[in-house]
PDB file of C-alpha atoms in Angstrom:
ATOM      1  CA  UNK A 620       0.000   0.000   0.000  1.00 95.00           C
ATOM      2  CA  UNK A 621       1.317   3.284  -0.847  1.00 97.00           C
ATOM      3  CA  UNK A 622       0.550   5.769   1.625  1.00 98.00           C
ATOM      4  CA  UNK A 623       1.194   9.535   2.137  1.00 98.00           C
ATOM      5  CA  UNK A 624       1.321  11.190   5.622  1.00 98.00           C
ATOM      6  CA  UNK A 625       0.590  15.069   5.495  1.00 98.00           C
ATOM      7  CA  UNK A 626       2.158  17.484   7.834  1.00 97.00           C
ATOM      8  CA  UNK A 627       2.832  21.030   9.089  1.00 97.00           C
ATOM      9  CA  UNK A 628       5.351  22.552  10.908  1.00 96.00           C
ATOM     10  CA  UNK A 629       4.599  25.008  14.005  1.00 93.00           C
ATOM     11  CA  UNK A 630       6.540  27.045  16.343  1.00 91.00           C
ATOM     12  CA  UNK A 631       7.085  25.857  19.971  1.00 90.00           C
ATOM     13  CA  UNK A 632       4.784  27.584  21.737  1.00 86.00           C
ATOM     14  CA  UNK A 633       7.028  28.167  24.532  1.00 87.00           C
ATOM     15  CA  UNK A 634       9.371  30.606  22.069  1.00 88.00           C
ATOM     16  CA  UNK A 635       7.256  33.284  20.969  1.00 89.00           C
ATOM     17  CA  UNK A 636       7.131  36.241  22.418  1.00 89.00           C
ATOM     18  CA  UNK A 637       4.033  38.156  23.030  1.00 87.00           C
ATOM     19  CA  UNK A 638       5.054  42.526  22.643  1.00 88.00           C
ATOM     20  CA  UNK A 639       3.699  45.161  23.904  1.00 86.00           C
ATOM     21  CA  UNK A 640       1.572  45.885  21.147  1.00 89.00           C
ATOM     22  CA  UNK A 641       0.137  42.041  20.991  1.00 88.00           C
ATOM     23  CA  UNK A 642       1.537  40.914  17.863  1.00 88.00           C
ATOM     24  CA  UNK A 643       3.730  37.609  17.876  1.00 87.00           C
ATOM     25  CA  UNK A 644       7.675  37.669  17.687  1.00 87.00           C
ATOM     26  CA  UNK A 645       8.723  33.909  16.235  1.00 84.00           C
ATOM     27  CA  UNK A 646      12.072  35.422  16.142  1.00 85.00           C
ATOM     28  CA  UNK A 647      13.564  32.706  19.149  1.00 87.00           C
ATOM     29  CA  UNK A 648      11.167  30.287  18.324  1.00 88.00           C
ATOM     30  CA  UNK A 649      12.232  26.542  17.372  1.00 91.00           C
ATOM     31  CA  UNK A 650      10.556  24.915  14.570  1.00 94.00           C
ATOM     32  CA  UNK A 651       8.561  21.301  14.955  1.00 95.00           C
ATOM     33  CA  UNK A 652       6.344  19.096  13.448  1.00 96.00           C
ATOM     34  CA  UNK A 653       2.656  19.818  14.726  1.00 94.00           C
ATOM     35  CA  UNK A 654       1.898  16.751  17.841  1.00 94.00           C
ATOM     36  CA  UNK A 655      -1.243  16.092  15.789  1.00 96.00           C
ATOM     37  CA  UNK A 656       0.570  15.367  12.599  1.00 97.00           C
ATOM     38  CA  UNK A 657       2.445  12.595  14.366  1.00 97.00           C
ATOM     39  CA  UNK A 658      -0.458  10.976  14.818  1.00 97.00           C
ATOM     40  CA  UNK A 659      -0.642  10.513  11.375  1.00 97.00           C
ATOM     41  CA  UNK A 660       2.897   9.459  10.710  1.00 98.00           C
ATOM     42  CA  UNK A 661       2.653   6.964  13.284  1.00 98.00           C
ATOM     43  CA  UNK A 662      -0.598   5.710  12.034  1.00 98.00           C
ATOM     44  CA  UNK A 663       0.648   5.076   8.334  1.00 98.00           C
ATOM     45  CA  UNK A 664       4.187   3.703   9.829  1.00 97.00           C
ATOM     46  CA  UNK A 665       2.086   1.003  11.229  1.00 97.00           C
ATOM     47  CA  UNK A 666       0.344  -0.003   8.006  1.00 97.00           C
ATOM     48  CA  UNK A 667       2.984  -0.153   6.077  1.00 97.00           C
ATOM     49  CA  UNK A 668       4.254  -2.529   9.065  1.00 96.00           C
ATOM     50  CA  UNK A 669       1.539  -4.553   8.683  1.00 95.00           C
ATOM     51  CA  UNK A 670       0.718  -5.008   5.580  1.00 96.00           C
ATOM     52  CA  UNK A 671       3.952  -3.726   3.652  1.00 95.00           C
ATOM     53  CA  UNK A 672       4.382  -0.733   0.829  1.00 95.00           C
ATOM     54  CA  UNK A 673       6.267   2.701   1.414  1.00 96.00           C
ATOM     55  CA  UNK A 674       4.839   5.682   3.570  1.00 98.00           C
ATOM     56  CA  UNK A 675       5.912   8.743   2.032  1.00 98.00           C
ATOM     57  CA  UNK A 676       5.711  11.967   3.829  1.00 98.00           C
ATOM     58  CA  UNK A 677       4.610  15.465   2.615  1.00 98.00           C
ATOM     59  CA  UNK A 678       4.432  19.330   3.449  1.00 98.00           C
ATOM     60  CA  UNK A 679       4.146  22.203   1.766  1.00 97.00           C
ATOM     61  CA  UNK A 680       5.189  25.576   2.726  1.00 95.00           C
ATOM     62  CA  UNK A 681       7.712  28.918   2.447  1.00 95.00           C
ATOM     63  CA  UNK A 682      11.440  27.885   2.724  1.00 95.00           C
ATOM     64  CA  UNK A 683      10.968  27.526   7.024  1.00 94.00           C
ATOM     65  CA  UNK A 684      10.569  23.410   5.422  1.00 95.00           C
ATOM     66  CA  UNK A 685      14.267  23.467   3.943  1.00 95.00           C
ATOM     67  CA  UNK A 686      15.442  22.379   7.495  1.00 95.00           C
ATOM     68  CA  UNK A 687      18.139  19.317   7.997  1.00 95.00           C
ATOM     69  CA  UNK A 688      16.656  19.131  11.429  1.00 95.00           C
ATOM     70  CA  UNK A 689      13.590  19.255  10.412  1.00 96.00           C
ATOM     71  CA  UNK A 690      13.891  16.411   7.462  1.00 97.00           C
ATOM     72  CA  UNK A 691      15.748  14.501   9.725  1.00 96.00           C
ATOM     73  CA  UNK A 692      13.258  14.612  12.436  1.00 96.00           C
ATOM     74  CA  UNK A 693      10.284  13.139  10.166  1.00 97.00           C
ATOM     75  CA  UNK A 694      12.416  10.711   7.813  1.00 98.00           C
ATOM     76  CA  UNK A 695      13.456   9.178  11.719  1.00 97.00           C
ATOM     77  CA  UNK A 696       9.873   8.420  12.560  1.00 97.00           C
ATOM     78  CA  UNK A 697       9.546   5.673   9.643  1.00 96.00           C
ATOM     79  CA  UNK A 698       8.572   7.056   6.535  1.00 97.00           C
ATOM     80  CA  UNK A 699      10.392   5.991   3.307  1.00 97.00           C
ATOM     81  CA  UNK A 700      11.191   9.227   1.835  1.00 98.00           C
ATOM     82  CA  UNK A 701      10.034  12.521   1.903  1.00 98.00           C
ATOM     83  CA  UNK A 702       8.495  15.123  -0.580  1.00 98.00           C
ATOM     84  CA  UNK A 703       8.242  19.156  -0.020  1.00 98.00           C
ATOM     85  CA  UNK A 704       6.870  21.721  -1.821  1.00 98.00           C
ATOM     86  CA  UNK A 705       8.782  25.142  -1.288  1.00 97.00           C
ATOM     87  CA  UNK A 706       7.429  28.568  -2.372  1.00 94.00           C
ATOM     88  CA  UNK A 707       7.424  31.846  -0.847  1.00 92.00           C
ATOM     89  CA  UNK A 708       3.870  32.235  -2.261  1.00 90.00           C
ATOM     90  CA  UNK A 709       2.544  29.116   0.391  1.00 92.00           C
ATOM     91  CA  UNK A 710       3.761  31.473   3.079  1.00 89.00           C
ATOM     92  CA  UNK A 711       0.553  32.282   5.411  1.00 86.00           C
ATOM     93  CA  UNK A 712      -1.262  29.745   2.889  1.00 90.00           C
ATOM     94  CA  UNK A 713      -5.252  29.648   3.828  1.00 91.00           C
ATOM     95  CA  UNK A 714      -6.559  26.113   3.578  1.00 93.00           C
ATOM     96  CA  UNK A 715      -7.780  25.895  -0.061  1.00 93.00           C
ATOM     97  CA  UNK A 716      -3.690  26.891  -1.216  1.00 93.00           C
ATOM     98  CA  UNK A 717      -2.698  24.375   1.179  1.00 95.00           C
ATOM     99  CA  UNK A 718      -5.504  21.759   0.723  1.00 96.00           C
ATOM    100  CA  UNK A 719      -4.611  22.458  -3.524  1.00 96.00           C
ATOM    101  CA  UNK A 720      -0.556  21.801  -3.653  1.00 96.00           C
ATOM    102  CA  UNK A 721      -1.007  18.996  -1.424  1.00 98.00           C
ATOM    103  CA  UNK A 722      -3.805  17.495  -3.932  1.00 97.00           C
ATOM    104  CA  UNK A 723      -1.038  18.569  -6.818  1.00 97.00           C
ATOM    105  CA  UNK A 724       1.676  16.166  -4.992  1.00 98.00           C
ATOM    106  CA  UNK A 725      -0.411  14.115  -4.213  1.00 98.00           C
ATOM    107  CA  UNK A 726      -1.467  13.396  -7.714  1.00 97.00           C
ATOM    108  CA  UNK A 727       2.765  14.052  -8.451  1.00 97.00           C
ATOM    109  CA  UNK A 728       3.744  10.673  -5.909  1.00 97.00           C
ATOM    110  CA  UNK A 729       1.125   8.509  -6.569  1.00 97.00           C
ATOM    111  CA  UNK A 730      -1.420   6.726  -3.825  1.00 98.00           C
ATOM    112  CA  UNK A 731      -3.443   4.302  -2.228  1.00 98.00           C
ATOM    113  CA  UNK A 732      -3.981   6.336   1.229  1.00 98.00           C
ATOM    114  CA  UNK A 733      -3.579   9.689   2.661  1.00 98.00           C
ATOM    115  CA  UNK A 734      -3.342  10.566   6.348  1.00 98.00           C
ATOM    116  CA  UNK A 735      -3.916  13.962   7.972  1.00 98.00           C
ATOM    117  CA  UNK A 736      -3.761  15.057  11.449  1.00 96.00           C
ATOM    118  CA  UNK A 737      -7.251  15.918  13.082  1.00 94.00           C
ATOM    119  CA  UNK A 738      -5.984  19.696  12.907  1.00 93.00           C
ATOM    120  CA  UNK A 739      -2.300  21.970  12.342  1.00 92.00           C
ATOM    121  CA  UNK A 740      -1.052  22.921  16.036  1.00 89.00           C
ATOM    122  CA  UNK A 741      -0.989  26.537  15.067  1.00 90.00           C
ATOM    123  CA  UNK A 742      -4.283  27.086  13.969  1.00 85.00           C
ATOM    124  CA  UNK A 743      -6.323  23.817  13.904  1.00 91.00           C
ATOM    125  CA  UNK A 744      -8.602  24.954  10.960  1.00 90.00           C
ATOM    126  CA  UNK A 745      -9.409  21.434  10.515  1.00 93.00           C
ATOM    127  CA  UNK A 746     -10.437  21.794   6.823  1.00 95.00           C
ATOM    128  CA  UNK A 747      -7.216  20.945   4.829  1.00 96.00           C
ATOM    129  CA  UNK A 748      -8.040  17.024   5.004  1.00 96.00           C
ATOM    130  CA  UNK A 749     -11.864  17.238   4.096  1.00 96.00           C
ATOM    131  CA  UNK A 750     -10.613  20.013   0.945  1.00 97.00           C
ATOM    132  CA  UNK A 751      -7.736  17.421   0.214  1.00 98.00           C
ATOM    133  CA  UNK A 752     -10.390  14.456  -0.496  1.00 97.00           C
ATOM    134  CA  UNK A 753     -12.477  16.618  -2.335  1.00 97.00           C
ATOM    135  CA  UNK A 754     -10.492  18.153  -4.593  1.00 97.00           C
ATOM    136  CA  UNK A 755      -8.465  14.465  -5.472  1.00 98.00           C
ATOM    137  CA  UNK A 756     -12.604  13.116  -5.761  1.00 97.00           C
ATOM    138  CA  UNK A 757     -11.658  10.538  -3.269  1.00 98.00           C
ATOM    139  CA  UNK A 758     -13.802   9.104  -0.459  1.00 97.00           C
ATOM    140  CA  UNK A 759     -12.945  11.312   2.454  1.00 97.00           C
ATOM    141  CA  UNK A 760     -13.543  10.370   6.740  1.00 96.00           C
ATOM    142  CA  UNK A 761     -12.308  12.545   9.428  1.00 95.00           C
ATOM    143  CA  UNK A 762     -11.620  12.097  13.437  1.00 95.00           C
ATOM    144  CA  UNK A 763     -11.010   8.835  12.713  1.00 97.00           C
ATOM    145  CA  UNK A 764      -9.737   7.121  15.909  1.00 96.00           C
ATOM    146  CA  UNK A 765      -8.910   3.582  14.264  1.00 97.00           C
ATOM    147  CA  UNK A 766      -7.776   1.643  10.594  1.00 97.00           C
ATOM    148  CA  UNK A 767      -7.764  -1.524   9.311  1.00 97.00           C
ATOM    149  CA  UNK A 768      -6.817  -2.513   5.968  1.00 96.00           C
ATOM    150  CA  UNK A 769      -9.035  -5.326   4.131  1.00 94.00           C
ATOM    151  CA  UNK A 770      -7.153  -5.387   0.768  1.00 90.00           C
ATOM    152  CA  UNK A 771      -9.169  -2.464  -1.637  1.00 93.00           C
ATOM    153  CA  UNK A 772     -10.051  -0.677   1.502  1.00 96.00           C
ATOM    154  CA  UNK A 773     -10.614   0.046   5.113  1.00 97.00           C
ATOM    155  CA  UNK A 774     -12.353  -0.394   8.139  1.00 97.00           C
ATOM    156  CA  UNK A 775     -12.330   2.939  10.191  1.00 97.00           C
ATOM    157  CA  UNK A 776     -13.976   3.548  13.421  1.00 96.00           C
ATOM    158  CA  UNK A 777     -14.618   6.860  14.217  1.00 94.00           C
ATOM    159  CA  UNK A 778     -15.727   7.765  18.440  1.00 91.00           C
ATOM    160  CA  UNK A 779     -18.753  10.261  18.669  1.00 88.00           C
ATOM    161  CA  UNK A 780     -20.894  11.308  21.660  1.00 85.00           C
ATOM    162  CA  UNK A 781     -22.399   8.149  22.643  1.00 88.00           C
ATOM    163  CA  UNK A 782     -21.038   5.558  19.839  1.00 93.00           C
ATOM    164  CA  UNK A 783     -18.822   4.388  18.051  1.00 93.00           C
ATOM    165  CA  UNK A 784     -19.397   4.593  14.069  1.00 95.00           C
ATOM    166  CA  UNK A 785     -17.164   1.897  11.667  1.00 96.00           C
ATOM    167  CA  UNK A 786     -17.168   2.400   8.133  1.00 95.00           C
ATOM    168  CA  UNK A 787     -15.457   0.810   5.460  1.00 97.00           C
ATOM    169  CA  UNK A 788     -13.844   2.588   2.756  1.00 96.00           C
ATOM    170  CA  UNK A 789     -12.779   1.827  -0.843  1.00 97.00           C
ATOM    171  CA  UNK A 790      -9.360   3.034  -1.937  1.00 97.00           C
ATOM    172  CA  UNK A 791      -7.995   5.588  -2.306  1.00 97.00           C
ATOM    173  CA  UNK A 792      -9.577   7.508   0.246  1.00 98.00           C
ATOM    174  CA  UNK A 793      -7.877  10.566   2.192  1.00 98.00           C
ATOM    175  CA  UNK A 794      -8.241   9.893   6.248  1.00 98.00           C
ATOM    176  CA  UNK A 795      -7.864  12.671   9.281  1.00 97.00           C
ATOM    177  CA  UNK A 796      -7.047  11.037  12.291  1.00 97.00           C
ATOM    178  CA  UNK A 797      -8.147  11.717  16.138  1.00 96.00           C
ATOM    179  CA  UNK A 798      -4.949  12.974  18.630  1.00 94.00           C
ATOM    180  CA  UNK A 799      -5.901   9.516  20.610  1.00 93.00           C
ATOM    181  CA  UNK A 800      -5.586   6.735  17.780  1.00 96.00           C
ATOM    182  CA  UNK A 801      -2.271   5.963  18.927  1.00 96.00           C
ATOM    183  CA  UNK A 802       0.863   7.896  20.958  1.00 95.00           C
ATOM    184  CA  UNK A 803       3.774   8.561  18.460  1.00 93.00           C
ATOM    185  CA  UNK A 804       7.176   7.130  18.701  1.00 90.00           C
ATOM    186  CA  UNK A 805       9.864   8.483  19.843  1.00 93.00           C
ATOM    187  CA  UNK A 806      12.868   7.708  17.038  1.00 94.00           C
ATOM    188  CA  UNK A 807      15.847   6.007  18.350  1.00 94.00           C
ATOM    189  CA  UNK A 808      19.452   6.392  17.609  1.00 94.00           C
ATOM    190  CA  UNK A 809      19.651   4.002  14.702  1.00 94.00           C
ATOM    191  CA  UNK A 810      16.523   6.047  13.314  1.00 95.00           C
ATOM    192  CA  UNK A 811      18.268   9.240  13.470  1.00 94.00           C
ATOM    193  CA  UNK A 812      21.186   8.723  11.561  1.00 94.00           C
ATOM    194  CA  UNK A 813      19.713   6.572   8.588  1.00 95.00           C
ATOM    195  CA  UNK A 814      16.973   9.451   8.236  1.00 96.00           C
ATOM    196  CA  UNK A 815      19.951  11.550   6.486  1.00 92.00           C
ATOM    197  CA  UNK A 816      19.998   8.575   4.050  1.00 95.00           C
ATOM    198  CA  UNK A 817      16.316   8.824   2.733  1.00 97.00           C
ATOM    199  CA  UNK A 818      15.730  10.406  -0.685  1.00 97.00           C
ATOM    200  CA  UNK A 819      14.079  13.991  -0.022  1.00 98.00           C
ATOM    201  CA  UNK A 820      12.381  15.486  -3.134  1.00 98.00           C
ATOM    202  CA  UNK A 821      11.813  19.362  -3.287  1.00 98.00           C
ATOM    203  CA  UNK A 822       9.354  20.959  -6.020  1.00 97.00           C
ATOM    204  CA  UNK A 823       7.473  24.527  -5.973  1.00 96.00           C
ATOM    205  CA  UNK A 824       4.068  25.372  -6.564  1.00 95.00           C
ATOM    206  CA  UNK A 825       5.169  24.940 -11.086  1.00 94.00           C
ATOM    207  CA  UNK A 826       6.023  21.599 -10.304  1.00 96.00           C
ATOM    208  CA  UNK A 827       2.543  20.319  -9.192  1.00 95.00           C
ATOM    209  CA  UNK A 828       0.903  22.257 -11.237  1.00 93.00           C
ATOM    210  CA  UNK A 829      -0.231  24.938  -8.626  1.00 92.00           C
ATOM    211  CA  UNK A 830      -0.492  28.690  -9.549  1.00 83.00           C
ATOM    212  CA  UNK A 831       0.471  30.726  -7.007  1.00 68.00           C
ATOM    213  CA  UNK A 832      -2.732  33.312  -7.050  1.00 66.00           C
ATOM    214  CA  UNK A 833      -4.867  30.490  -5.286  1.00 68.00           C
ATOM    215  CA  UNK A 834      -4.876  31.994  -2.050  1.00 67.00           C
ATOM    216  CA  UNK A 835      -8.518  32.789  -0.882  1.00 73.00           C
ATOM    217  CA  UNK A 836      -7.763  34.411   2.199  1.00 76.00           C
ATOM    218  CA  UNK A 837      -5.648  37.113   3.460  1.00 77.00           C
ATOM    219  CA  UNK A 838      -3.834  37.271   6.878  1.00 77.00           C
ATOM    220  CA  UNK A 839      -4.259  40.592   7.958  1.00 81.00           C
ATOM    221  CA  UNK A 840      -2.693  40.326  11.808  1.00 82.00           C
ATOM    222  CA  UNK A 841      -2.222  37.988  14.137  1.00 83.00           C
ATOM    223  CA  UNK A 842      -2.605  39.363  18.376  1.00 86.00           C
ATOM    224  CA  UNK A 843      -2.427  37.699  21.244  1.00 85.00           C
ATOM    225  CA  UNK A 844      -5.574  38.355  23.658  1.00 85.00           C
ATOM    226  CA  UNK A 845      -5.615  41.385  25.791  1.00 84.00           C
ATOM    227  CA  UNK A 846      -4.385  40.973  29.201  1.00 80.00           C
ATOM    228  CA  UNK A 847      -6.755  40.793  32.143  1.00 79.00           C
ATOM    229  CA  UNK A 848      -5.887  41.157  35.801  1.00 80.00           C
ATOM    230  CA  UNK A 849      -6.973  38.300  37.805  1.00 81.00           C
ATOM    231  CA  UNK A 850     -10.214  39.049  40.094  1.00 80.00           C
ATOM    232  CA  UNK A 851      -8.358  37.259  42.802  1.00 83.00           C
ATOM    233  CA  UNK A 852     -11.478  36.039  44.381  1.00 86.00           C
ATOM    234  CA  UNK A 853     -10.728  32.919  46.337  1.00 88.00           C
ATOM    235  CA  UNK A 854     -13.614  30.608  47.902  1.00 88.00           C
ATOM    236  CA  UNK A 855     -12.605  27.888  50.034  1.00 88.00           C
ATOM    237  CA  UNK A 856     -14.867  24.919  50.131  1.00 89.00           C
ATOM    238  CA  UNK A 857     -17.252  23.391  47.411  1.00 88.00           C
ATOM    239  CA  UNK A 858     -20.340  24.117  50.073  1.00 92.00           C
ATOM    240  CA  UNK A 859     -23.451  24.701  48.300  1.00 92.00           C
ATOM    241  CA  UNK A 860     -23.476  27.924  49.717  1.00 91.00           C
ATOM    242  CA  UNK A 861     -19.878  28.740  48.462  1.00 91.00           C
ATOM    243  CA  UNK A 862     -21.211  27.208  44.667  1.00 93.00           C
ATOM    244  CA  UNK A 863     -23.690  29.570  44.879  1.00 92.00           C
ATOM    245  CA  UNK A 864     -21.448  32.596  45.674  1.00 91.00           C
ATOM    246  CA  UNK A 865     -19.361  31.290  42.440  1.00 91.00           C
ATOM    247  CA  UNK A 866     -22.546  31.047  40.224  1.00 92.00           C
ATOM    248  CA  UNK A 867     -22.938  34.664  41.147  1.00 91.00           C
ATOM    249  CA  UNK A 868     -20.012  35.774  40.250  1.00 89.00           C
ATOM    250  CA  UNK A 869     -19.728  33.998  36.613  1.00 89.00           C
ATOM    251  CA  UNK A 870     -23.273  35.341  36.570  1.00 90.00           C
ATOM    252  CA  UNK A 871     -22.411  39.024  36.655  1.00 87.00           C
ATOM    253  CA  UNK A 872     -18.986  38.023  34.665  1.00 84.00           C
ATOM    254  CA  UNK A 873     -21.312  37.123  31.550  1.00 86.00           C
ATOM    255  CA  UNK A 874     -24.027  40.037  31.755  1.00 79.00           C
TER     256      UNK A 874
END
């Protein structure tokens, strides 16, 4: 089964700096693969262990993706090789862009499955899987919290409020999965240093037949909230009387 994995990378959250004006410095911050991506790369690693083929993984962005640490630090988590597509103009790319050169790819590799994460950790839009399968006229399923392959297609399971749905799925099919359909690996040594050995292909927005004036949206600012000071009201039991005093105060909080 050929599979691709889709992924983003994000700044650690624990790096940007918030000015005085509310807009974001990224100036410190460390790039990463977003947690919710992993899920996906460890979900495809596993079919391919199971059932064999090659798990090739993808992103698209502005040159921020032409990182050795970066490569290295997806190629280690078990996919075969790895494809990016690097253009200034997928800078700040709203979901359609993004959702459109990863359907161009896509179409470029070749497939059998695709796996999203259930959202990006930046701004968990949660539309660039659902757009993916749509524009590839594929069978799409998100928040999908289990897969098993039955030869031309899948069994998924997918958790809602008070069941759990299964559905199977003819191939290809594009699949977001749920943060809890499995905890991703952590590579070891040996992992590390053969990543540097995968093949890593590099195209632009030309080479998958993107053009570049796709972009629906346009980011106009990005602020952090404005600061509050903290009431400081402290109650110190759960008596009903106390629950009531809190009710009150949420109450007039809301008004």
């Amino acid at each position: 089964m050929n599979i691709i994995v889709c992924y983003k990378i994000a700044a650690e959250e624990q790096d940007i700096v918030v000015r005085q004006d509310r807009t974001l410095s990224f100036e410190r911050a460390e790039w990463k693969i977003g947690q919710y991506d992993l899920n996906a790369v460890e979900a495809g690693v596993k079919i391919m262990e199971e059932v064999g083929g090659k798990v090739s993984a993808l992103s698209v962005g502005d040159k921020t993706l032409d990182n050795s640490k970066l490569k290295k630090s997806i190629l280690s988590r078990g996919p075969s090789d790895l494809c990016l597509v690097i253009d200034e103009n997928l800078k700040d790319a709203d979901t359609y862009l993004t959702a459109r050169t990863l359907a161009g790819a896509a179409s470029k590799i070749g497939f059998d499955l695709i796996l999203c994460g259930e959202g990006s950790a930046d701004l968990y839009n949660q539309q660039v899987g659902i757009q993916l399968g749509e524009m590839l006229g594929v069978p799409v399923v998100n928040a999908v919290s289990k897969i098993t392959p039955q030869g031309e297609s899948i069994l998924v399971e997918r958790n809602l409020e008070d069941e759990v749905e299964v559905v199977e799925i003819s191939l290809p099919a594009v699949v977001s999965v749920s943060s809890d359909i499995n905890i991703s690996r952590i590579p070891g040594m040996k992992e590390i240093l053969s990543a540097s050995k995968k093949p890593v292909a590099t195209w632009t927005l030309k080479d998958v037949e993107v053009v570049d004036d796709m972009k629906r949206l346009k980011l106009e600012s990005v602020l952090a909230p404005e600061q509050m000071d903290r009431k400081k009201i402290i109650l110190e039991s759960d008596s009903a009387e106390n629950i009531a005093v809190f009710c009150e105060y949420i109450r007039k909080e809301l008004r």
